[in-house]
Short mmCIF file of C-alpha atoms in Angstrom, two decimals:
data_model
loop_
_atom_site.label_atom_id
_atom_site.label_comp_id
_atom_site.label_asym_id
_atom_site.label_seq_id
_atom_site.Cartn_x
_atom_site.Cartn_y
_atom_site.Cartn_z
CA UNK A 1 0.00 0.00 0.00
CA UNK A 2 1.27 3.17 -0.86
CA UNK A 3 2.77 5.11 2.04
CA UNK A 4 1.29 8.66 1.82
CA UNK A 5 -2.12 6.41 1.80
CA UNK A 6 -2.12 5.12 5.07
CA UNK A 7 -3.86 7.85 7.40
CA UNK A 8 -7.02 7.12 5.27
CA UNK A 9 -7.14 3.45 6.33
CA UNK A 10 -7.59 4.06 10.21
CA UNK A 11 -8.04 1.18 12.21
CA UNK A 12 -8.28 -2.47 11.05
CA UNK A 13 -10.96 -3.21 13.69
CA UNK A 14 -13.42 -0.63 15.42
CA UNK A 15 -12.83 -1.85 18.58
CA UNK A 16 -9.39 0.35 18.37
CA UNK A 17 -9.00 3.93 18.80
CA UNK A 18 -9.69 6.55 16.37
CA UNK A 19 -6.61 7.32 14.79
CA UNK A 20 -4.97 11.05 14.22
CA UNK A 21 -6.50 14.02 12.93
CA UNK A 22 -9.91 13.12 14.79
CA UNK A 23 -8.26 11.51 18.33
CA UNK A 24 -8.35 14.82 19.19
CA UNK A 25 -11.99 15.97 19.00
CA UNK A 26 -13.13 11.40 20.30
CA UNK A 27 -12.45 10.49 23.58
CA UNK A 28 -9.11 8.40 23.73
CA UNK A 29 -9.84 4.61 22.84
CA UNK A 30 -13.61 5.28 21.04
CA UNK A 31 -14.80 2.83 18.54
CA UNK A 32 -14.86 4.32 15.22
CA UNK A 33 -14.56 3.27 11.48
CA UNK A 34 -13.41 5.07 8.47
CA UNK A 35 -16.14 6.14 5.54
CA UNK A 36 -16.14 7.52 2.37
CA UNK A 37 -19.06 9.29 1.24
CA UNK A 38 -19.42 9.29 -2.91
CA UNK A 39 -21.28 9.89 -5.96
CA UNK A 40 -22.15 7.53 -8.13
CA UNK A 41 -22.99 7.54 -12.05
CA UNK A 42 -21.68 11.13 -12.06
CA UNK A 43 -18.52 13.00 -12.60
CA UNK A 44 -19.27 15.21 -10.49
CA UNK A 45 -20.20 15.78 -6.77
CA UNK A 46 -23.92 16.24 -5.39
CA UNK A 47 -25.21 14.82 -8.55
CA UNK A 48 -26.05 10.94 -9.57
CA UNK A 49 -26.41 8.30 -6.60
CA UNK A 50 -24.73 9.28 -2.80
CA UNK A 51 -23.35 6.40 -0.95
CA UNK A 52 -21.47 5.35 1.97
CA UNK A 53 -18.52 3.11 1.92
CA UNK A 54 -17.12 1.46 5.15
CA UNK A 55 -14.16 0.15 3.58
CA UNK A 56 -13.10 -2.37 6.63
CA UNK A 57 -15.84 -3.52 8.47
CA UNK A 58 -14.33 -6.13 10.28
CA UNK A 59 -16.10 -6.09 14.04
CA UNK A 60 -19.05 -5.22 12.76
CA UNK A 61 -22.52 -7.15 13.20
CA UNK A 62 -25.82 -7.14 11.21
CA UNK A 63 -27.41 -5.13 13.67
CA UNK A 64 -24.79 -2.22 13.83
CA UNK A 65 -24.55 -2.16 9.97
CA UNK A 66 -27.90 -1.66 9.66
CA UNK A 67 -28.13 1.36 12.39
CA UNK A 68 -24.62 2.56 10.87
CA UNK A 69 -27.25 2.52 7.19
CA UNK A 70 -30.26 3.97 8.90
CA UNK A 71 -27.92 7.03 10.11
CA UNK A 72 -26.52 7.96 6.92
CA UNK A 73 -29.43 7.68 5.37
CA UNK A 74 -28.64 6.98 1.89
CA UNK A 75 -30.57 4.48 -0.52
CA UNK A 76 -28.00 2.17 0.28
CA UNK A 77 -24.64 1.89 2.27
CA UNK A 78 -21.70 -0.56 1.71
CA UNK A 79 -19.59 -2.73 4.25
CA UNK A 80 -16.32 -4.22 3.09
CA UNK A 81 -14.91 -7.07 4.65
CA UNK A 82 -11.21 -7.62 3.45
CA UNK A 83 -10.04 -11.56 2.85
CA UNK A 84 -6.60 -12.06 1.68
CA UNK A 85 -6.89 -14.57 -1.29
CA UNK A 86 -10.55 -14.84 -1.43
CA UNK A 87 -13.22 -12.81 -3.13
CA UNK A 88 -13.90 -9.08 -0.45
CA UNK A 89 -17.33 -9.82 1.04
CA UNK A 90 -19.88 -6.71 0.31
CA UNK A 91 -22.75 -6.00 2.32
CA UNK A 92 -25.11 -3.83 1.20
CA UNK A 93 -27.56 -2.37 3.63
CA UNK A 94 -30.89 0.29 2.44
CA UNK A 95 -32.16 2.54 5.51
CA UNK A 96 -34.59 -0.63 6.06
CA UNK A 97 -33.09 -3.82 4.99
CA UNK A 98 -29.80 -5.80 3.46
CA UNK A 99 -30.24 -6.71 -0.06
CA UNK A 100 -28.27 -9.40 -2.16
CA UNK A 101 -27.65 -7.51 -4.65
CA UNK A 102 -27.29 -3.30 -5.77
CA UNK A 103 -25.71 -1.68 -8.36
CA UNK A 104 -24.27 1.73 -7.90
CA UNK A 105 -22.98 0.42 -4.28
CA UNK A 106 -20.77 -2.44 -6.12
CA UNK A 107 -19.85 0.38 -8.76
CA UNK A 108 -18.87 2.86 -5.96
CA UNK A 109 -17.18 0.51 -3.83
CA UNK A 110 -14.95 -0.90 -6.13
CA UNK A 111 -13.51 2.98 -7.35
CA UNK A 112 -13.22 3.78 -3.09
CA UNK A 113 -11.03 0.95 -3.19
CA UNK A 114 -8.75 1.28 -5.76
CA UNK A 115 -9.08 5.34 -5.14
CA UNK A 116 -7.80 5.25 -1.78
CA UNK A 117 -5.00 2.59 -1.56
CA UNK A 118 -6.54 -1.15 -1.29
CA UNK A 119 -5.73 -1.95 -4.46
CA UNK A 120 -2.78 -1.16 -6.71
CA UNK A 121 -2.19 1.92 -8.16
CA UNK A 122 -3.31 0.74 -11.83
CA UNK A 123 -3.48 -3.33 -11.33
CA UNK A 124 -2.00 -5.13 -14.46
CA UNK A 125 -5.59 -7.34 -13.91
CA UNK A 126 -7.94 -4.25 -13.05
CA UNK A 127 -10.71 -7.12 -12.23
CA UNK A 128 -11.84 -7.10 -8.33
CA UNK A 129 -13.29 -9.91 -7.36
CA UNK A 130 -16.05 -9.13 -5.18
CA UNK A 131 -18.62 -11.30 -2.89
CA UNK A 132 -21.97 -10.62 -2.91
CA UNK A 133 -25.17 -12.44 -1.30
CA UNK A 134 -26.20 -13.03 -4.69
CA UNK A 135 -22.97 -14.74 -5.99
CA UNK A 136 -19.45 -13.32 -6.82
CA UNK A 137 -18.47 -10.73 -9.13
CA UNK A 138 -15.82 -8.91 -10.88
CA UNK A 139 -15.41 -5.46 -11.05
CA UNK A 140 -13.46 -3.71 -13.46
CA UNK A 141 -11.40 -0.43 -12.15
CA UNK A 142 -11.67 2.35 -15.11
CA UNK A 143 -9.13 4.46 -15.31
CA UNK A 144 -7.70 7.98 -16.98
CA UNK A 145 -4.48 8.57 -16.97
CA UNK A 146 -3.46 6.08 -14.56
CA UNK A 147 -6.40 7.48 -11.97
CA UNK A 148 -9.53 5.37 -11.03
CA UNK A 149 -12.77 7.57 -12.06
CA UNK A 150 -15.18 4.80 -11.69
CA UNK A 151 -15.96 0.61 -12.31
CA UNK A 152 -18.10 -1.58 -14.26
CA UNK A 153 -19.14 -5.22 -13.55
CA UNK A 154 -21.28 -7.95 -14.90
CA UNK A 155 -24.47 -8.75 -13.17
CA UNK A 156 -24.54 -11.84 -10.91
CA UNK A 157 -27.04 -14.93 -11.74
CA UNK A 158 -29.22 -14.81 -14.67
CA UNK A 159 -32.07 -12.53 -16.18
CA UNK A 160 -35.18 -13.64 -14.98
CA UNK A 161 -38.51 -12.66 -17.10
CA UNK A 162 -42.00 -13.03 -14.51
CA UNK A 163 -45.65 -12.18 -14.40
CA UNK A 164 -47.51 -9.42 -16.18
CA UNK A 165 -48.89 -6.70 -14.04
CA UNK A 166 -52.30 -5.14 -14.28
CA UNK A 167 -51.77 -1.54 -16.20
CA UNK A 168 -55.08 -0.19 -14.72
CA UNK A 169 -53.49 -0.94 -11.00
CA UNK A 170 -50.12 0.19 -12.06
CA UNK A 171 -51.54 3.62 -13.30
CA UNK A 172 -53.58 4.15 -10.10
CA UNK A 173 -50.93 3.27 -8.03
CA UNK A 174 -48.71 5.81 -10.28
CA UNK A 175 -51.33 8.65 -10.55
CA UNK A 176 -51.25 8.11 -14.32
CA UNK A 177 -54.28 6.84 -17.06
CA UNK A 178 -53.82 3.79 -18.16
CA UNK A 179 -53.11 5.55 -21.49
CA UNK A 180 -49.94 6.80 -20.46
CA UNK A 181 -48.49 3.08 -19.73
CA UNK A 182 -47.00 1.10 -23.22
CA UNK A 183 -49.24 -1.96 -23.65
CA UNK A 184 -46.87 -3.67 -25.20
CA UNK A 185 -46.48 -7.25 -24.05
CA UNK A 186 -44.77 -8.67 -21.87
CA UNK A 187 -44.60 -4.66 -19.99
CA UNK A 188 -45.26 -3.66 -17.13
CA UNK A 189 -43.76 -7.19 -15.91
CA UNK A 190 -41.33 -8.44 -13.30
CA UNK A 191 -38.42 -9.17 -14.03
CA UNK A 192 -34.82 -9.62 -12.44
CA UNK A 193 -31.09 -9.24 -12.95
CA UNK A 194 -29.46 -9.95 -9.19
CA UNK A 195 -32.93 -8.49 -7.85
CA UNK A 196 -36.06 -8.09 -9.04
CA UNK A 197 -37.91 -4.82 -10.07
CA UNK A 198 -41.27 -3.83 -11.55
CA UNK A 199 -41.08 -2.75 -14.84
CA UNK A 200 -43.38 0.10 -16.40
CA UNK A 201 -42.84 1.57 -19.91
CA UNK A 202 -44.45 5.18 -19.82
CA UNK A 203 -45.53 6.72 -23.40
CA UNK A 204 -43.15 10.29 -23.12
CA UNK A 205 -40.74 12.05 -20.58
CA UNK A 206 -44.13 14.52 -19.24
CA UNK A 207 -45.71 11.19 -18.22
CA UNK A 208 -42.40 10.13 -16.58
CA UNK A 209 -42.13 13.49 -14.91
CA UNK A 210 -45.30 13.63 -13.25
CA UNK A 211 -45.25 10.06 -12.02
CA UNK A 212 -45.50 9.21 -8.03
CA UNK A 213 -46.35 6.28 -5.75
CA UNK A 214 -49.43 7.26 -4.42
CA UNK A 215 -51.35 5.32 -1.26
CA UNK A 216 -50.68 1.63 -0.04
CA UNK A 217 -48.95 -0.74 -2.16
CA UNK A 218 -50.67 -3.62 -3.16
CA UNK A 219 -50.37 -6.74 -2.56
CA UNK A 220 -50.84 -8.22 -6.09
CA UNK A 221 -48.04 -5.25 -6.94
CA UNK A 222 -45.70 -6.06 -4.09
CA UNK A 223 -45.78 -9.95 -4.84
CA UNK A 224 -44.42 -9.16 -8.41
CA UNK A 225 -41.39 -7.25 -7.60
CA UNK A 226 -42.08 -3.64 -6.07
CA UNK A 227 -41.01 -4.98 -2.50
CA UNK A 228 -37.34 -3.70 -4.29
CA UNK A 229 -38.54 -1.27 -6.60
CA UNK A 230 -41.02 -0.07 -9.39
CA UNK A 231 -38.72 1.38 -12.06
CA UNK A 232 -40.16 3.03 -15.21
CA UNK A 233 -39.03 4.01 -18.06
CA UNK A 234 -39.25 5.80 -21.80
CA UNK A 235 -37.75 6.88 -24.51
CA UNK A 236 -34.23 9.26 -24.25
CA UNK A 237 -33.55 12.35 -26.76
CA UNK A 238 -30.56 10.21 -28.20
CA UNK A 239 -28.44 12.99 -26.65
CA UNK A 240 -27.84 13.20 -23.41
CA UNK A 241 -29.27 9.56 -22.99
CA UNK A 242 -31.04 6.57 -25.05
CA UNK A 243 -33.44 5.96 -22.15
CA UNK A 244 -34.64 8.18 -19.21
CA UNK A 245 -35.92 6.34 -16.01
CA UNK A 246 -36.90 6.75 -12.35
CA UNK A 247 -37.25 4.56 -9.80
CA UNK A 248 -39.35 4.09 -6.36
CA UNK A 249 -39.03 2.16 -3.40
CA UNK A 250 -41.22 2.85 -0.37
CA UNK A 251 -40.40 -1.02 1.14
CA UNK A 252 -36.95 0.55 1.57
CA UNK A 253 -37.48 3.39 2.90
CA UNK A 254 -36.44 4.99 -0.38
CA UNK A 255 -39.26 7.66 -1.50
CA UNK A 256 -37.52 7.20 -5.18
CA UNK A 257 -33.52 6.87 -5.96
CA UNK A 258 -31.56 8.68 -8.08
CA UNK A 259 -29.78 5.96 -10.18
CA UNK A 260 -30.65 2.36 -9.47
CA UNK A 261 -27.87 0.44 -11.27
CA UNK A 262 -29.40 -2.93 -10.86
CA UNK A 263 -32.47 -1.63 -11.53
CA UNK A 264 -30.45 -0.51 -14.79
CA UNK A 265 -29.27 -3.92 -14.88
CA UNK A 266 -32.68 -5.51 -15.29
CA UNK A 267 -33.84 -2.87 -18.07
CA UNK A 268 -30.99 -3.85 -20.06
CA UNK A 269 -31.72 -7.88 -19.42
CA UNK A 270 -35.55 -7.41 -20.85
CA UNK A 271 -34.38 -4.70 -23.90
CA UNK A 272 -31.83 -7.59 -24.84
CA UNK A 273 -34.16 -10.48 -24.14
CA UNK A 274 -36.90 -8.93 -26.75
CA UNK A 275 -34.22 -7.90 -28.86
CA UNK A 276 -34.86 -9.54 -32.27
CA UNK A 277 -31.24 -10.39 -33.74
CA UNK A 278 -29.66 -13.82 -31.66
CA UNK A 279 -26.58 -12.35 -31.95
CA UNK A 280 -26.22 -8.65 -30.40
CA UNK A 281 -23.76 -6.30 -28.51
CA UNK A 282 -25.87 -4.03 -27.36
CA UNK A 283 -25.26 -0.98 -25.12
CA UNK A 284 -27.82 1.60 -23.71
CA UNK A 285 -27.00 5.11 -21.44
CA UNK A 286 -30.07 5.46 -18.92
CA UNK A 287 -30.41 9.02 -17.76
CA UNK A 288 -31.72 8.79 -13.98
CA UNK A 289 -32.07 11.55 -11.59
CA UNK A 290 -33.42 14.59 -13.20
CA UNK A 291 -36.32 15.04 -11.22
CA UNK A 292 -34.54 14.81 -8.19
CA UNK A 293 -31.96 17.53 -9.22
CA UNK A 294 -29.42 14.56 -9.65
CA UNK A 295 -28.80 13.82 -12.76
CA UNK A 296 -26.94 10.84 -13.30
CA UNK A 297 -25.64 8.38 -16.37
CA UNK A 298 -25.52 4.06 -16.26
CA UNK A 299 -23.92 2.64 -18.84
CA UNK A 300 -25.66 -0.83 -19.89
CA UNK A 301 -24.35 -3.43 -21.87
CA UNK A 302 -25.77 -6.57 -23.00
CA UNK A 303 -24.27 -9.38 -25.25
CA UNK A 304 -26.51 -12.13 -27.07
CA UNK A 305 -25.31 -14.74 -28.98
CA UNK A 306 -27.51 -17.80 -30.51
CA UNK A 307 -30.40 -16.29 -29.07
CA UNK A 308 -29.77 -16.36 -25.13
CA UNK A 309 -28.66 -13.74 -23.15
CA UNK A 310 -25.32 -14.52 -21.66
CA UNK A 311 -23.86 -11.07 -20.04
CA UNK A 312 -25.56 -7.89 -19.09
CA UNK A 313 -22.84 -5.02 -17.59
CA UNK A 314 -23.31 -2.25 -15.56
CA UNK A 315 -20.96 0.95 -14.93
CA UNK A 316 -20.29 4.28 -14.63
CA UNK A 317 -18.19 7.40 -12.89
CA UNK A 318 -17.61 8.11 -9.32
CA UNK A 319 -16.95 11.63 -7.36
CA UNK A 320 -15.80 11.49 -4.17
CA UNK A 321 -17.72 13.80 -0.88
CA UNK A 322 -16.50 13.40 1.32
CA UNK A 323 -14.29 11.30 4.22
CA UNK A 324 -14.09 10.83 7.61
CA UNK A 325 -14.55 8.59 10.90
CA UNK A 326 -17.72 7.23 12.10
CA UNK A 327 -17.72 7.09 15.93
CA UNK A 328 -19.65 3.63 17.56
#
């Protein structure tokens, strides 16, 4: 590890000290843990998808992780357990619950670590193998210039095509007509990538704008994916993006995200899936955020070959917040 890194790794374990500059303001001998606060699916700060990295969460319990999650608040929050030899165990905690699976938390926690000393400087191999509950991964480090601005990885498992939803229900549930929904077979659907999501294909960017969850969810709704998320969708300007897209989760604790990589992930699984050539590379930029007032850009990337689906990538840019210690 590069010397002048070291005073960002703090302690190994939380049950030591916090370490110089912040000893001074902490009681001697205070729990605490290091944390990197990012931007994800943006180049710049205070735009895309804010999470928290605790890059060495050794000591740490379910229960902590989840308050440590809960405090910060963001859609989700990332726990890194280093292994020597072995795939780095992720855990990936909402305000609510742990998931299996996210995207822009696998994204950002792969550029923390190469950013700030736990990898090499520019690996000859920039794949990071990574351990998920929902199988193992590898992320790829993307540099410039020999710096890491952000990662990419493959989605773990399979994509998974379910049941049709109502459109009437979905509208209501959406505030729309049912006129504003596509009709178009097999949408609104669920359908997974890692985790599942509801699908909804809205007829223009107005329709997508005005969108919002509205009452109770219900329970036909909830058993076909929106327990994780209802993520719609339309058309881009073939400018700034080829799709634009927002996404809600109320389960969570999530009012709606900002840019839902695996929610990205799953898109790009059904566009590829009802593709019509059985031999594709296909790549689509989904614009996410606007609404919000944080704009952010996945990059999606699906390969087909003899008809089936065999690899659907997700990536993007990263902008570091901020840093510090988080006392226990």
């Amino acid at each position: 590890m590069p010397s002048r890194l070291r005073r960002f790794r703090g302690p190994r374990r939380p049950v030591q000290g916090c370490p110089q500059p912040l000893a001074s303001f902490f009681p001697a001998g205070d729990p605490c843990v290091r944390f990197f606060i990012l931007d994800v699916f943006t180049d710049r700060p205070f735009a895309g998808n804010p999470l928290a990295v605790i890059p060495d969460a050794d000591g740490l319990d379910a229960a902590l992780m989840q308050r440590v999650a809960a405090e910060f608040g963001f859609s989700e929050t990332s726990f890194v357990f280093p292994e020597a030899g072995t795939p780095w165990q992720v855990r990936i905690f909402t305000p609510a619950a742990e998931l299996p699976f996210a995207g822009h938390p696998l994204v950002g926690t792969a550029y923390a670590l190469a950013r700030f000393g736990y990898l090499p400087a520019e690996p000859a191999a920039p794949g990071l193998p990574l351990r998920v509950a929902a199988g193992d991964i590898e992320a790829r480090i993307r540099f410039t210039c020999g710096h890491p601005v952000g990662a990419e990885f493959a989605a773990p498992g399979r994509f998974l095509l379910g049941d049709r939803a109502d459109p009437a229900q979905v509208a209501r549930l959406l505030g729309l007509s049912e006129s504003e929904l596509s009709d178009a077979a097999p949408l609104p659907c669920r359908a997974g990538h890692g985790l599942d999501f509801l699908l909804v294909r809205l007829a223009d960017p107005e329709a997508l704008g005005r969108a919002t969850v509205r009452g109770p969810l219900p329970a036909t709704l909830l058993e076909l994916g929106l327990a994780n998320g209802i993520y719609l969708f339309t058309d881009g300007d073939g400018i700034e993006a080829d799709i634009f897209a927002r996404m809600f989760a109320p389960a969570h604790g999530i009012a709606e995200d900002p840019a839902t990589g695996s929610a990205a992930a799953t898109l790009a699984g059904l566009l590829a899936h009802l593709h019509p050539e059985p031999d594709a590379l296909l790549r689509w930029r989904i614009a996410q955020g606007r609404e919000m007032g944080r704009p952010g850009l996945i990059e999606t990337f699906a390969r087909k070959r003899g008809g089936r689906l065999e690899e659907v990538r997700i990536g993007g840019r990263c902008a570091l917040v901020a840093e510090g210690e988080l006392l226990l």
